[in-house]
Amino acid sequence: MHRFWTGFLILLLLAAPIRTAAAQVQTDTPPDIDTLMIRWDASAARAEEALRNRRASTDALEALRTEIAGQRTEAFEIIERGDILTLTLQAQLDALGPPPADGAEETPAIAARRAELTEAFDAANKPILAAKQAFNRAEVLIDEIDKLIRSRQRTDLFERIPSPLVPTRWLPAFAELGDYLSGVASEVSGAVRDPTRGLLSRQRIPIALALFGGSLVMLLAIQPFILRRMDAGVNAAIRPIRRNLLLGLSLALRFILPLIAGLLFFGAFASLGLTLYEGRSLNTIALTLPMLLVFSYWLGHALFAPTLPGFRFVEMSDKAARTATRICLGLGGMLALEIMLEQMEKDYSFAPETRSVLATTVVLLGSLLLWRLASLLARSDKPPEESTARTDADHEDATAFHPRALIAYLIRLAAIAAVVFSLAGYVEIARDALGPMIRSLGLLGVALAVYRLLVSASHIAVREEKAVSSLMPFAAATIVALATLPLFALIWGAREADISDVWILLTEGVEFGGTRISFGVVVMLVAIFVIGVILTRWLQRMLSTTVLPKTRLDSGGRNAVVTGLGYVGITLSALIAVSTAGLDLSSITIVAGALSVGIGFGLQAIVSNFISGIILLIERPIKEGDWIEVAGNSGIVRKISVRSTRIETFDRHEVIVPNADLIAGTVTNMTLSSHTGRLIVPVGVAYGSDLEKTREILLEKARAHRLVLKYPEPVVLFMGLGESALDFELRCFVNDVYSVLSARSDLLFEIYRALSEAGIEIPFPQRDVSLRNVGDIVDAVTSRRDGGQAPKPAPDPA
């Protein structure tokens, strides 16, 4: 039952930046490996003996495991320190070259130096080999101790005692409980009547009564008065900063004031100086009960806020919020009853039937409270003033899935399982289904409250509009999740040793390809890489806004420089991060090479596009702002990225073209060398028209247009004798290829007007139409003229 709080304290100790071993005074003198081996062998021998006879208690095994785990850490540190010395000695030996072959001789100086280094290497390697043996031996012993402890836990968990479903077992059970309580009461009464035993002094009774009265005054008078004023201030606050400050102060007072009352209550009990035999657990109960009630009271107000409707985590009415707060207080009392029952079982050997009845009573009470809490969480209970204004969107939101629905389902499942197993006689399974669920809900509530406090602190630190758009909520959620994850593990059956092993694994790391990767290495790697990326982005922004605009580079060239700098910066950041973190990647080169072959086949298209993107940025056959035509798509290049190029068509559509298509395919770039473009305007005039007059009109209109270049000069070409017209083409160049269509439209307007004024006829195009189609055209023209609809054509005889 105390595993949660013990694990919390151990977690705080493990999270300290300085370990106990590192706090000792370090000297250059290597440790006495012989002395350490004697101590390690003694501990290992005791562990082996305990594992053979299996008579040691679970607490003794846990203590022995902790001792061996500490020795394992010592052995690992010796290995780490010794590896540095042996590596340096090995490097000096390698500098001397390979040893001479059989029958060969080397110079006396080199031979003497080789012998000296070899002797030093053997001396330095001796403690390392001993430490490695001790380390491996400790690993095996720790693993076997863990197996034995888990085996005992499973045995205790599945122990079955008489079921409480038999009614004849209830009266004897409560009678035995009455005998125990009467024995405790007799012992307390005897202590009161016999002060010579030193158990109780009559002079301490007034002090106890005064402390108890102070506790009542704090709970019934001082606390309600202060909290009412604080709640009124929070509800009346308009400015967000003031409201958040008052809310934090209100939550703090809701914990501090009941805590003072609880400490006064415990002080009243402790001042009596009771040292009982049958009631040894009274001191523990007297401290645990008020602390659990204080915590439950604070948690209920922090989550459901019965007096602060605007700060509830779960949307519900005021009545439901008050009910949920009382349920939280009841669950705290239920946990206190469970602790009380465990302590009573330590003080008195109850019969199995009594244990079953008492445990089932506590389980039924806790299951009812959990079921009621799940019902409040599952339903959407809006306040009356809001429920009358429900819209269709609100109805859809009410029918959607909410996380609290899953929590309510898990709570009900735990409550049902606890009742079923308890009635079947599996009391420990029932406790493990009910108790961890209640403690998990409490821890989840604390996590939500801490998250709200952190976010509120961010609103106070910076302006509210900045805090909303910042990453503070995500960072707060990450911090709270990482901090509570080990505690959830402890609640649901993990041992303190398991958390310690995970911490050691994170700090010491694991071997991968000859490289040790630890949590600190990963943090350093990520931190340095992120710093490098931030500096790269800062340099890119500075170049694009300050330096490059002052150069003669166009926008495409500036973008190429900025993009190239980004690639170089990210690559250098990765290399510097890897080298700074101390990772030796040479040992995993073979593995990386083997993986690259398989990855290459799967990612060859992506790699091809990436290389093509780099070629585009270097050679620059295509730049941002160019008008290109590729794969049947014509438009303006808007962005050249690593994998693809984005083209905006003249219909305002976005076309994503892989870079490999731009390098390997045929691309028409209308603006690669210049923006000059040729314009062709076809014109047809009727037979018999004045050809020279037509030519003069076309050249006159082309030379008069503001977009047409004077050089090369416009020309008019006689293209041929058409079926109904003489075909001409006006060919000229415009100074902006993007204006070809507008220039063509302007020229057509002017040419048509000028030809009409000159009396030059522009014939209608001749089409091969049937008599039936001619009749349809006549009917359609007649219908439009009369304002009606055209008559339906007669059915085709065919």
mmCIF file of N, CA and C in Angstrom, residues 176 219 333 376 438 482 501 566:
data_model
loop_
_atom_site.group_PDB
_atom_site.id
_atom_site.type_symbol
_atom_site.label_atom_id
_atom_site.label_comp_id
_atom_site.label_asym_id
_atom_site.label_seq_id
_atom_site.Cartn_x
_atom_site.Cartn_y
_atom_site.Cartn_z
ATOM 1 N N GLU A 176 -14.993 -11.233 15.776
ATOM 2 C CA GLU A 176 -13.529 -11.209 15.937
ATOM 3 C C GLU A 176 -12.992 -9.792 15.805
ATOM 4 N N LEU A 219 -10.962 23.782 10.651
ATOM 5 C CA LEU A 219 -11.825 23.167 9.649
ATOM 6 C C LEU A 219 -13.187 23.847 9.559
ATOM 7 N N GLY A 333 -11.195 8.393 2.057
ATOM 8 C CA GLY A 333 -11.500 7.658 3.285
ATOM 9 C C GLY A 333 -11.458 6.165 3.078
ATOM 10 N N LEU A 376 -20.986 10.015 -13.161
ATOM 11 C CA LEU A 376 -20.876 11.463 -13.313
ATOM 12 C C LEU A 376 -19.949 11.835 -14.469
ATOM 13 N N ILE A 438 -8.045 3.614 -7.948
ATOM 14 C CA ILE A 438 -8.283 4.835 -7.164
ATOM 15 C C ILE A 438 -7.027 5.691 -7.114
ATOM 16 N N LEU A 482 6.020 12.710 -18.431
ATOM 17 C CA LEU A 482 7.277 12.039 -18.093
ATOM 18 C C LEU A 482 7.447 11.886 -16.583
ATOM 19 N N ASP A 501 16.240 0.184 -12.158
ATOM 20 C CA ASP A 501 16.921 -0.429 -13.301
ATOM 21 C C ASP A 501 16.691 0.368 -14.579
ATOM 22 N N GLY A 566 20.844 26.065 -46.271
ATOM 23 C CA GLY A 566 20.063 25.230 -45.362
ATOM 24 C C GLY A 566 20.514 23.784 -45.384
#
